[in-house]
PDB file of N, CA, C and O in Angstrom:
ATOM      1  N   ILE A   1      26.126   7.598  -4.709  1.00  0.00           N
ATOM      2  CA  ILE A   1      24.819   7.823  -4.097  1.00  0.00           C
ATOM      3  C   ILE A   1      24.142   8.581  -5.174  1.00  0.00           C
ATOM      4  O   ILE A   1      22.823   8.434  -5.414  1.00  0.00           O
ATOM      5  N   GLY A   2      24.784   9.562  -5.990  1.00  0.00           N
ATOM      6  CA  GLY A   2      24.352  10.202  -6.999  1.00  0.00           C
ATOM      7  C   GLY A   2      23.407   9.511  -8.203  1.00  0.00           C
ATOM      8  O   GLY A   2      22.528   9.760  -8.733  1.00  0.00           O
ATOM      9  N   ALA A   3      24.601   8.833  -8.398  1.00  0.00           N
ATOM     10  CA  ALA A   3      24.012   7.565  -9.675  1.00  0.00           C
ATOM     11  C   ALA A   3      22.636   6.778  -9.077  1.00  0.00           C
ATOM     12  O   ALA A   3      21.674   6.784  -9.846  1.00  0.00           O
ATOM     13  N   LEU A   4      22.813   6.274  -7.661  1.00  0.00           N
ATOM     14  CA  LEU A   4      21.414   5.734  -7.317  1.00  0.00           C
ATOM     15  C   LEU A   4      19.993   6.446  -7.312  1.00  0.00           C
ATOM     16  O   LEU A   4      19.190   6.014  -7.966  1.00  0.00           O
ATOM     17  N   ALA A   5      20.383   8.093  -6.790  1.00  0.00           N
ATOM     18  CA  ALA A   5      19.485   8.719  -6.923  1.00  0.00           C
ATOM     19  C   ALA A   5      18.779   9.092  -8.272  1.00  0.00           C
ATOM     20  O   ALA A   5      17.631   9.435  -8.252  1.00  0.00           O
ATOM     21  N   THR A   6      19.838   8.995  -9.112  1.00  0.00           N
ATOM     22  CA  THR A   6      19.489   9.390 -10.457  1.00  0.00           C
ATOM     23  C   THR A   6      18.198   8.329 -11.214  1.00  0.00           C
ATOM     24  O   THR A   6      17.309   8.889 -11.493  1.00  0.00           O
ATOM     25  N   VAL A   7      18.868   7.108 -10.827  1.00  0.00           N
ATOM     26  CA  VAL A   7      17.903   6.115 -11.372  1.00  0.00           C
ATOM     27  C   VAL A   7      16.527   6.056 -10.617  1.00  0.00           C
ATOM     28  O   VAL A   7      15.749   5.950 -11.190  1.00  0.00           O
ATOM     29  N   ILE A   8      16.685   6.189  -9.348  1.00  0.00           N
ATOM     30  CA  ILE A   8      15.414   6.070  -8.714  1.00  0.00           C
ATOM     31  C   ILE A   8      14.335   7.403  -9.308  1.00  0.00           C
ATOM     32  O   ILE A   8      13.126   7.093  -9.558  1.00  0.00           O
ATOM     33  N   LEU A   9      14.892   8.505  -9.537  1.00  0.00           N
ATOM     34  CA  LEU A   9      14.164   9.978  -9.663  1.00  0.00           C
ATOM     35  C   LEU A   9      13.678   9.520 -11.280  1.00  0.00           C
ATOM     36  O   LEU A   9      12.650   9.875 -11.525  1.00  0.00           O
ATOM     37  N   PHE A  10      14.519   9.136 -12.056  1.00  0.00           N
ATOM     38  CA  PHE A  10      14.272   8.725 -13.236  1.00  0.00           C
ATOM     39  C   PHE A  10      13.204   7.672 -13.501  1.00  0.00           C
ATOM     40  O   PHE A  10      12.078   7.858 -14.267  1.00  0.00           O
ATOM     41  N   ALA A  11      13.164   6.809 -12.692  1.00  0.00           N
ATOM     42  CA  ALA A  11      12.018   5.736 -12.667  1.00  0.00           C
ATOM     43  C   ALA A  11      10.577   6.280 -12.184  1.00  0.00           C
ATOM     44  O   ALA A  11       9.674   6.160 -12.842  1.00  0.00           O
ATOM     45  N   LYS A  12      10.995   7.202 -11.216  1.00  0.00           N
ATOM     46  CA  LYS A  12       9.786   7.654 -10.773  1.00  0.00           C
ATOM     47  C   LYS A  12       9.020   8.661 -11.914  1.00  0.00           C
ATOM     48  O   LYS A  12       7.989   8.824 -12.040  1.00  0.00           O
ATOM     49  N   ALA A  13       9.857   9.521 -12.377  1.00  0.00           N
ATOM     50  CA  ALA A  13       9.352  10.275 -13.583  1.00  0.00           C
ATOM     51  C   ALA A  13       8.935   9.608 -14.638  1.00  0.00           C
ATOM     52  O   ALA A  13       7.770   9.845 -15.401  1.00  0.00           O
ATOM     53  N   VAL A  14       9.596   8.733 -15.224  1.00  0.00           N
ATOM     54  CA  VAL A  14       8.748   7.748 -16.323  1.00  0.00           C
ATOM     55  C   VAL A  14       7.753   6.969 -16.011  1.00  0.00           C
ATOM     56  O   VAL A  14       6.752   7.074 -16.646  1.00  0.00           O
ATOM     57  N   ASP A  15       7.400   6.828 -14.536  1.00  0.00           N
ATOM     58  CA  ASP A  15       5.896   6.028 -14.215  1.00  0.00           C
ATOM     59  C   ASP A  15       5.257   7.379 -14.063  1.00  0.00           C
ATOM     60  O   ASP A  15       3.819   7.030 -14.725  1.00  0.00           O
ATOM     61  N   SER A  16       5.249   8.247 -13.634  1.00  0.00           N
ATOM     62  CA  SER A  16       4.477   9.274 -13.478  1.00  0.00           C
ATOM     63  C   SER A  16       4.072   9.863 -15.204  1.00  0.00           C
ATOM     64  O   SER A  16       2.901  10.220 -15.355  1.00  0.00           O
ATOM     65  N   LEU A  17       5.212   9.940 -15.739  1.00  0.00           N
ATOM     66  CA  LEU A  17       4.504  10.121 -17.410  1.00  0.00           C
ATOM     67  C   LEU A  17       3.624   9.083 -17.747  1.00  0.00           C
ATOM     68  O   LEU A  17       2.622   9.442 -18.367  1.00  0.00           O
ATOM     69  N   PHE A  18       4.267   7.741 -17.690  1.00  0.00           N
ATOM     70  CA  PHE A  18       2.860   6.701 -18.424  1.00  0.00           C
ATOM     71  C   PHE A  18       1.759   6.757 -17.561  1.00  0.00           C
ATOM     72  O   PHE A  18       0.725   6.391 -18.019  1.00  0.00           O
ATOM     73  N   THR A  19       1.506   7.374 -16.220  1.00  0.00           N
ATOM     74  CA  THR A  19       0.522   7.491 -15.472  1.00  0.00           C
ATOM     75  C   THR A  19      -0.567   8.621 -16.050  1.00  0.00           C
ATOM     76  O   THR A  19      -1.667   8.262 -16.141  1.00  0.00           O
ATOM     77  N   HIS A  20       0.216   9.347 -16.499  1.00  0.00           N
ATOM     78  CA  HIS A  20      -0.672  10.937 -16.608  1.00  0.00           C
ATOM     79  C   HIS A  20      -0.860  11.033 -18.010  1.00  0.00           C
ATOM     80  O   HIS A  20      -1.635  11.921 -18.707  1.00  0.00           O
ATOM     81  N   HIS A  21       0.422  10.469 -18.873  1.00  0.00           N
ATOM     82  CA  HIS A  21       0.494  11.020 -20.203  1.00  0.00           C
ATOM     83  C   HIS A  21       0.493   9.718 -21.001  1.00  0.00           C
ATOM     84  O   HIS A  21       1.817   9.528 -21.912  1.00  0.00           O
ATOM     85  N   HIS A  22       0.123   8.592 -20.939  1.00  0.00           N
ATOM     86  CA  HIS A  22       0.294   7.342 -21.596  1.00  0.00           C
ATOM     87  C   HIS A  22       0.288   7.437 -22.858  1.00  0.00           C
ATOM     88  O   HIS A  22       1.362   6.635 -23.777  1.00  0.00           O
ATOM     89  N   SER A  23      -0.297   7.662 -23.765  1.00  0.00           N
ATOM     90  CA  SER A  23      -0.164   7.957 -25.000  1.00  0.00           C
ATOM     91  C   SER A  23       0.835   8.754 -25.657  1.00  0.00           C
ATOM     92  O   SER A  23       1.632   8.173 -26.523  1.00  0.00           O
ATOM     93  N   ILE A  24       1.514   9.697 -25.280  1.00  0.00           N
ATOM     94  CA  ILE A  24       2.470  10.545 -25.507  1.00  0.00           C
ATOM     95  C   ILE A  24       3.554   9.650 -25.066  1.00  0.00           C
ATOM     96  O   ILE A  24       4.739   9.471 -26.091  1.00  0.00           O
ATOM     97  N   ALA A  25       3.766   9.293 -23.970  1.00  0.00           N
ATOM     98  CA  ALA A  25       5.118   8.168 -23.406  1.00  0.00           C
ATOM     99  C   ALA A  25       5.096   7.036 -24.430  1.00  0.00           C
ATOM    100  O   ALA A  25       6.063   6.712 -24.953  1.00  0.00           O
ATOM    101  N   PHE A  26       3.881   6.493 -24.629  1.00  0.00           N
ATOM    102  CA  PHE A  26       4.141   5.278 -25.600  1.00  0.00           C
ATOM    103  C   PHE A  26       4.506   5.681 -26.937  1.00  0.00           C
ATOM    104  O   PHE A  26       5.183   4.974 -27.730  1.00  0.00           O
ATOM    105  N   HIS A  27       4.056   6.674 -27.568  1.00  0.00           N
ATOM    106  CA  HIS A  27       4.531   6.746 -28.966  1.00  0.00           C
ATOM    107  C   HIS A  27       5.465   7.404 -28.895  1.00  0.00           C
ATOM    108  O   HIS A  27       6.324   7.222 -29.907  1.00  0.00           O
ATOM    109  N   ALA A  28       6.375   7.941 -27.852  1.00  0.00           N
ATOM    110  CA  ALA A  28       7.739   8.660 -27.769  1.00  0.00           C
ATOM    111  C   ALA A  28       8.544   7.269 -28.085  1.00  0.00           C
ATOM    112  O   ALA A  28      10.003   7.536 -28.561  1.00  0.00           O
ATOM    113  N   ILE A  29       7.974   6.539 -27.094  1.00  0.00           N
ATOM    114  CA  ILE A  29       9.292   5.253 -27.177  1.00  0.00           C
ATOM    115  C   ILE A  29       9.070   4.657 -28.736  1.00  0.00           C
ATOM    116  O   ILE A  29      10.023   4.011 -29.127  1.00  0.00           O
ATOM    117  N   ILE A  30       8.031   4.343 -29.197  1.00  0.00           N
ATOM    118  CA  ILE A  30       7.820   3.742 -30.422  1.00  0.00           C
ATOM    119  C   ILE A  30       8.881   4.918 -31.515  1.00  0.00           C
ATOM    120  O   ILE A  30       9.344   3.950 -32.405  1.00  0.00           O
ATOM    121  N   GLY A  31       8.481   5.587 -31.143  1.00  0.00           N
ATOM    122  CA  GLY A  31       9.664   6.700 -32.149  1.00  0.00           C
ATOM    123  C   GLY A  31      10.933   6.451 -32.073  1.00  0.00           C
ATOM    124  O   GLY A  31      11.837   6.197 -33.216  1.00  0.00           O
ATOM    125  N   VAL A  32      11.127   6.400 -30.728  1.00  0.00           N
ATOM    126  CA  VAL A  32      12.694   6.225 -30.742  1.00  0.00           C
ATOM    127  C   VAL A  32      13.071   4.422 -31.026  1.00  0.00           C
ATOM    128  O   VAL A  32      13.990   4.511 -31.522  1.00  0.00           O
ATOM    129  N   VAL A  33      12.128   3.543 -31.234  1.00  0.00           N
ATOM    130  CA  VAL A  33      12.661   2.320 -31.402  1.00  0.00           C
ATOM    131  C   VAL A  33      12.535   2.312 -33.202  1.00  0.00           C
ATOM    132  O   VAL A  33      13.672   1.496 -33.618  1.00  0.00           O
ATOM    133  N   ILE A  34      11.660   2.805 -33.462  1.00  0.00           N
ATOM    134  CA  ILE A  34      11.815   2.950 -34.865  1.00  0.00           C
ATOM    135  C   ILE A  34      13.009   4.057 -35.442  1.00  0.00           C
ATOM    136  O   ILE A  34      13.379   3.280 -36.623  1.00  0.00           O
ATOM    137  N   ALA A  35      13.178   4.903 -35.178  1.00  0.00           N
ATOM    138  CA  ALA A  35      14.229   5.663 -35.360  1.00  0.00           C
ATOM    139  C   ALA A  35      15.884   4.725 -35.435  1.00  0.00           C
ATOM    140  O   ALA A  35      16.632   4.848 -36.282  1.00  0.00           O
ATOM    141  N   ALA A  36      15.734   4.039 -34.152  1.00  0.00           N
ATOM    142  CA  ALA A  36      17.237   3.194 -34.000  1.00  0.00           C
ATOM    143  C   ALA A  36      17.052   2.175 -34.830  1.00  0.00           C
ATOM    144  O   ALA A  36      18.023   1.605 -35.576  1.00  0.00           O
ATOM    145  N   THR A  37      15.873   1.499 -35.428  1.00  0.00           N
ATOM    146  CA  THR A  37      15.996   0.414 -36.295  1.00  0.00           C
ATOM    147  C   THR A  37      16.385   1.072 -37.912  1.00  0.00           C
ATOM    148  O   THR A  37      16.959   0.040 -38.379  1.00  0.00           O
ATOM    149  N   VAL A  38      16.194   2.064 -38.231  1.00  0.00           N
ATOM    150  CA  VAL A  38      16.182   2.481 -39.549  1.00  0.00           C
ATOM    151  C   VAL A  38      17.781   2.733 -39.328  1.00  0.00           C
ATOM    152  O   VAL A  38      18.133   2.802 -40.405  1.00  0.00           O
ATOM    153  N   MET A  39      18.216   3.441 -38.544  1.00  0.00           N
ATOM    154  CA  MET A  39      19.440   3.604 -38.353  1.00  0.00           C
ATOM    155  C   MET A  39      20.595   2.619 -38.317  1.00  0.00           C
ATOM    156  O   MET A  39      21.795   2.748 -39.058  1.00  0.00           O
ATOM    157  N   ILE A  40      19.853   1.575 -38.207  1.00  0.00           N
ATOM    158  CA  ILE A  40      20.861   0.057 -38.250  1.00  0.00           C
ATOM    159  C   ILE A  40      20.917  -0.632 -39.445  1.00  0.00           C
ATOM    160  O   ILE A  40      21.264  -1.423 -39.979  1.00  0.00           O
ATOM    161  N   ILE A  41      19.672  -0.105 -40.291  1.00  0.00           N
ATOM    162  CA  ILE A  41      19.580  -0.910 -41.809  1.00  0.00           C
ATOM    163  C   ILE A  41      20.774  -0.553 -42.732  1.00  0.00           C
ATOM    164  O   ILE A  41      20.872   0.600 -42.869  1.00  0.00           O
ATOM    165  N   PRO A  42      21.345  -1.571 -43.152  1.00  0.00           N
ATOM    166  CA  PRO A  42      22.428  -1.272 -44.160  1.00  0.00           C
ATOM    167  C   PRO A  42      21.593  -0.920 -45.325  1.00  0.00           C
ATOM    168  O   PRO A  42      22.057  -1.812 -46.297  1.00  0.00           O
ATOM    169  N   PHE A  43      21.082   0.307 -45.621  1.00  0.00           N
ATOM    170  CA  PHE A  43      20.705   0.631 -46.974  1.00  0.00           C
ATOM    171  C   PHE A  43      21.617   0.525 -48.170  1.00  0.00           C
ATOM    172  O   PHE A  43      21.142   0.036 -48.962  1.00  0.00           O
ATOM    173  N   ALA A  44      23.041   0.821 -47.910  1.00  0.00           N
ATOM    174  CA  ALA A  44      23.911   0.791 -49.060  1.00  0.00           C
ATOM    175  C   ALA A  44      24.131  -0.494 -49.371  1.00  0.00           C
ATOM    176  O   ALA A  44      24.762  -0.956 -50.884  1.00  0.00           O
ATOM    177  N   SER A  45      23.989  -1.653 -48.789  1.00  0.00           N
ATOM    178  CA  SER A  45      24.252  -3.198 -49.208  1.00  0.00           C
ATOM    179  C   SER A  45      23.071  -3.316 -50.100  1.00  0.00           C
ATOM    180  O   SER A  45      23.333  -4.521 -50.515  1.00  0.00           O
ATOM    181  N   PHE A  46      21.883  -3.093 -49.976  1.00  0.00           N
ATOM    182  CA  PHE A  46      20.753  -3.334 -50.790  1.00  0.00           C
ATOM    183  C   PHE A  46      21.030  -2.835 -52.223  1.00  0.00           C
ATOM    184  O   PHE A  46      20.793  -3.755 -53.241  1.00  0.00           O
ATOM    185  N   THR A  47      22.208  -1.764 -52.390  1.00  0.00           N
ATOM    186  CA  THR A  47      22.126  -1.369 -54.027  1.00  0.00           C
ATOM    187  C   THR A  47      23.604  -2.096 -54.188  1.00  0.00           C
ATOM    188  O   THR A  47      24.491  -1.868 -55.385  1.00  0.00           O
ATOM    189  N   ALA A  48      24.411  -2.518 -53.344  1.00  0.00           N
ATOM    190  CA  ALA A  48      25.662  -2.989 -53.933  1.00  0.00           C
ATOM    191  C   ALA A  48      25.813  -3.936 -54.757  1.00  0.00           C
ATOM    192  O   ALA A  48      26.323  -4.231 -55.645  1.00  0.00           O
ATOM    193  N   SER A  49      24.903  -5.183 -54.819  1.00  0.00           N
ATOM    194  CA  SER A  49      25.044  -6.234 -55.639  1.00  0.00           C
ATOM    195  C   SER A  49      23.469  -7.081 -55.619  1.00  0.00           C
ATOM    196  O   SER A  49      22.893  -6.982 -54.495  1.00  0.00           O
ATOM    197  N   ILE A  50      23.165  -7.568 -56.774  1.00  0.00           N
ATOM    198  CA  ILE A  50      22.053  -8.767 -56.427  1.00  0.00           C
ATOM    199  C   ILE A  50      22.189  -9.465 -55.278  1.00  0.00           C
ATOM    200  O   ILE A  50      21.053  -9.518 -54.792  1.00  0.00           O
ATOM    201  N   PRO A  51      23.144 -10.595 -55.069  1.00  0.00           N
ATOM    202  CA  PRO A  51      23.358 -11.476 -54.331  1.00  0.00           C
ATOM    203  C   PRO A  51      23.144 -10.840 -52.664  1.00  0.00           C
ATOM    204  O   PRO A  51      22.600 -11.130 -51.620  1.00  0.00           O
ATOM    205  N   SER A  52      23.710  -9.655 -52.529  1.00  0.00           N
ATOM    206  CA  SER A  52      23.594  -9.015 -51.469  1.00  0.00           C
ATOM    207  C   SER A  52      21.950  -8.449 -50.891  1.00  0.00           C
ATOM    208  O   SER A  52      21.721  -8.639 -49.936  1.00  0.00           O
ATOM    209  N   CYS A  53      21.383  -7.829 -51.858  1.00  0.00           N
ATOM    210  CA  CYS A  53      20.036  -7.502 -51.970  1.00  0.00           C
ATOM    211  C   CYS A  53      19.185  -8.624 -51.558  1.00  0.00           C
ATOM    212  O   CYS A  53      18.376  -8.794 -50.644  1.00  0.00           O
ATOM    213  N   VAL A  54      19.500  -9.862 -52.369  1.00  0.00           N
ATOM    214  CA  VAL A  54      18.637 -11.143 -51.982  1.00  0.00           C
ATOM    215  C   VAL A  54      18.994 -11.393 -50.447  1.00  0.00           C
ATOM    216  O   VAL A  54      17.798 -12.016 -49.883  1.00  0.00           O
ATOM    217  N   ILE A  55      20.045 -11.330 -50.173  1.00  0.00           N
ATOM    218  CA  ILE A  55      20.486 -11.907 -48.801  1.00  0.00           C
ATOM    219  C   ILE A  55      19.516 -10.991 -47.511  1.00  0.00           C
ATOM    220  O   ILE A  55      19.358 -11.578 -46.816  1.00  0.00           O
ATOM    221  N   ASN A  56      19.802  -9.783 -48.118  1.00  0.00           N
ATOM    222  CA  ASN A  56      19.121  -8.947 -47.059  1.00  0.00           C
ATOM    223  C   ASN A  56      17.831  -9.024 -47.010  1.00  0.00           C
ATOM    224  O   ASN A  56      17.154  -8.829 -45.777  1.00  0.00           O
ATOM    225  N   VAL A  57      17.136  -9.315 -47.983  1.00  0.00           N
ATOM    226  CA  VAL A  57      15.699  -9.387 -48.107  1.00  0.00           C
ATOM    227  C   VAL A  57      15.276 -10.640 -47.410  1.00  0.00           C
ATOM    228  O   VAL A  57      14.413 -11.015 -46.614  1.00  0.00           O
ATOM    229  N   LEU A  58      15.853 -11.436 -47.554  1.00  0.00           N
ATOM    230  CA  LEU A  58      15.696 -12.947 -47.023  1.00  0.00           C
ATOM    231  C   LEU A  58      15.972 -13.021 -45.247  1.00  0.00           C
ATOM    232  O   LEU A  58      15.313 -13.519 -44.605  1.00  0.00           O
ATOM    233  N   CYS A  59      16.826 -12.109 -44.811  1.00  0.00           N
ATOM    234  CA  CYS A  59      17.029 -12.229 -43.826  1.00  0.00           C
ATOM    235  C   CYS A  59      15.998 -11.139 -43.023  1.00  0.00           C
ATOM    236  O   CYS A  59      15.359 -11.555 -42.045  1.00  0.00           O
ATOM    237  N   ILE A  60      15.521 -10.208 -43.643  1.00  0.00           N
ATOM    238  CA  ILE A  60      14.388  -9.677 -43.172  1.00  0.00           C
ATOM    239  C   ILE A  60      13.139 -10.393 -43.122  1.00  0.00           C
ATOM    240  O   ILE A  60      12.474 -10.436 -41.892  1.00  0.00           O
ATOM    241  N   ALA A  61      12.871 -11.112 -44.070  1.00  0.00           N
ATOM    242  CA  ALA A  61      11.386 -12.031 -43.996  1.00  0.00           C
ATOM    243  C   ALA A  61      11.860 -12.862 -42.967  1.00  0.00           C
ATOM    244  O   ALA A  61      11.100 -13.597 -42.274  1.00  0.00           O
ATOM    245  N   GLY A  62      13.205 -13.701 -42.855  1.00  0.00           N
ATOM    246  CA  GLY A  62      13.376 -14.468 -41.807  1.00  0.00           C
ATOM    247  C   GLY A  62      13.104 -13.774 -40.364  1.00  0.00           C
ATOM    248  O   GLY A  62      12.267 -14.634 -39.454  1.00  0.00           O
ATOM    249  N   GLY A  63      13.366 -12.604 -40.217  1.00  0.00           N
ATOM    250  CA  GLY A  63      13.302 -11.795 -38.906  1.00  0.00           C
ATOM    251  C   GLY A  63      11.723 -11.437 -38.713  1.00  0.00           C
ATOM    252  O   GLY A  63      11.221 -12.113 -37.479  1.00  0.00           O
ATOM    253  N   ILE A  64      11.222 -11.253 -39.723  1.00  0.00           N
ATOM    254  CA  ILE A  64       9.679 -11.005 -39.650  1.00  0.00           C
ATOM    255  C   ILE A  64       8.634 -12.645 -39.186  1.00  0.00           C
ATOM    256  O   ILE A  64       7.872 -12.346 -38.218  1.00  0.00           O
ATOM    257  N   ILE A  65       9.360 -13.644 -39.833  1.00  0.00           N
ATOM    258  CA  ILE A  65       8.699 -14.713 -39.634  1.00  0.00           C
ATOM    259  C   ILE A  65       8.818 -15.263 -38.212  1.00  0.00           C
ATOM    260  O   ILE A  65       8.124 -15.877 -37.393  1.00  0.00           O
ATOM    261  N   ALA A  66      10.285 -15.035 -37.915  1.00  0.00           N
ATOM    262  CA  ALA A  66      10.674 -15.510 -36.307  1.00  0.00           C
ATOM    263  C   ALA A  66       9.888 -14.575 -35.285  1.00  0.00           C
ATOM    264  O   ALA A  66       9.280 -15.207 -34.317  1.00  0.00           O
ATOM    265  N   ALA A  67       9.762 -13.531 -35.620  1.00  0.00           N
ATOM    266  CA  ALA A  67       8.802 -12.628 -34.538  1.00  0.00           C
ATOM    267  C   ALA A  67       7.482 -12.905 -34.537  1.00  0.00           C
ATOM    268  O   ALA A  67       6.762 -12.824 -33.395  1.00  0.00           O
ATOM    269  N   LEU A  68       7.091 -13.269 -35.838  1.00  0.00           N
ATOM    270  CA  LEU A  68       5.478 -13.678 -35.354  1.00  0.00           C
ATOM    271  C   LEU A  68       5.263 -14.688 -35.272  1.00  0.00           C
ATOM    272  O   LEU A  68       4.352 -14.906 -34.256  1.00  0.00           O
ATOM    273  N   TRP A  69       6.375 -15.824 -35.097  1.00  0.00           N
ATOM    274  CA  TRP A  69       6.457 -16.979 -34.368  1.00  0.00           C
ATOM    275  C   TRP A  69       6.324 -17.047 -33.026  1.00  0.00           C
ATOM    276  O   TRP A  69       5.760 -17.652 -32.363  1.00  0.00           O
ATOM    277  N   LEU A  70       7.302 -16.179 -32.589  1.00  0.00           N
ATOM    278  CA  LEU A  70       7.680 -16.116 -31.162  1.00  0.00           C
ATOM    279  C   LEU A  70       6.257 -15.263 -30.363  1.00  0.00           C
ATOM    280  O   LEU A  70       6.096 -15.671 -29.364  1.00  0.00           O
ATOM    281  N   ASP A  71       5.804 -14.350 -31.313  1.00  0.00           N
ATOM    282  CA  ASP A  71       4.563 -13.601 -30.580  1.00  0.00           C
ATOM    283  C   ASP A  71       3.082 -14.753 -30.440  1.00  0.00           C
ATOM    284  O   ASP A  71       2.763 -14.979 -29.464  1.00  0.00           O
ATOM    285  N   GLN A  72       3.215 -15.707 -31.349  1.00  0.00           N
ATOM    286  CA  GLN A  72       2.394 -16.775 -31.147  1.00  0.00           C
ATOM    287  C   GLN A  72       2.804 -17.786 -30.218  1.00  0.00           C
ATOM    288  O   GLN A  72       1.663 -18.241 -29.121  1.00  0.00           O
ATOM    289  N   LEU A  73       3.917 -18.119 -29.940  1.00  0.00           N
ATOM    290  CA  LEU A  73       4.381 -18.634 -28.835  1.00  0.00           C
ATOM    291  C   LEU A  73       4.308 -18.330 -27.653  1.00  0.00           C
ATOM    292  O   LEU A  73       3.543 -18.837 -26.245  1.00  0.00           O
ATOM    293  N   ASN A  74       4.469 -16.776 -27.410  1.00  0.00           N
ATOM    294  CA  ASN A  74       4.081 -15.947 -26.267  1.00  0.00           C
ATOM    295  C   ASN A  74       2.752 -16.053 -25.912  1.00  0.00           C
ATOM    296  O   ASN A  74       2.238 -16.154 -24.712  1.00  0.00           O
ATOM    297  N   GLN A  75       1.816 -16.086 -26.916  1.00  0.00           N
ATOM    298  CA  GLN A  75       0.330 -15.632 -26.790  1.00  0.00           C
ATOM    299  C   GLN A  75      -0.054 -17.207 -26.516  1.00  0.00           C
ATOM    300  O   GLN A  75      -1.068 -17.309 -25.428  1.00  0.00           O
ATOM    301  N   LYS A  76       0.409 -18.295 -26.630  1.00  0.00           N
ATOM    302  CA  LYS A  76       0.212 -19.672 -26.376  1.00  0.00           C
ATOM    303  C   LYS A  76       0.393 -19.742 -24.648  1.00  0.00           C
ATOM    304  O   LYS A  76      -0.211 -20.298 -24.247  1.00  0.00           O
ATOM    305  N   PHE A  77       1.449 -19.255 -24.237  1.00  0.00           N
ATOM    306  CA  PHE A  77       1.993 -19.502 -23.049  1.00  0.00           C
ATOM    307  C   PHE A  77       1.686 -18.440 -22.245  1.00  0.00           C
ATOM    308  O   PHE A  77       1.492 -18.661 -20.629  1.00  0.00           O
ATOM    309  N   GLU A  78       0.926 -17.352 -22.405  1.00  0.00           N
ATOM    310  CA  GLU A  78       0.386 -16.335 -21.390  1.00  0.00           C
ATOM    311  C   GLU A  78      -0.783 -16.910 -20.798  1.00  0.00           C
ATOM    312  O   GLU A  78      -1.096 -16.517 -19.306  1.00  0.00           O
ATOM    313  N   LYS A  79      -1.840 -17.661 -21.472  1.00  0.00           N
ATOM    314  CA  LYS A  79      -2.928 -18.325 -20.770  1.00  0.00           C
ATOM    315  C   LYS A  79      -2.769 -19.026 -19.806  1.00  0.00           C
ATOM    316  O   LYS A  79      -1.883 -19.566 -19.367  1.00  0.00           O
TER     317      LYS A  79
END
């Protein structure tokens, strides 16, 4: 029962936060996402070797291309 009450109260608190302080809440979430992304990037593997660096850069480029393509696809089907 305690966990259910916590989930409900947390959802109401987040809803209230977005209702009354949308900009702050939005920027806080973006900050958490960026910080989490930076923490999982393997920076040491960029300097390990040239092939490792090339593979990392190709994967980053592929991820960006896939994200942009999926965004275009999403915009096409939203209408």
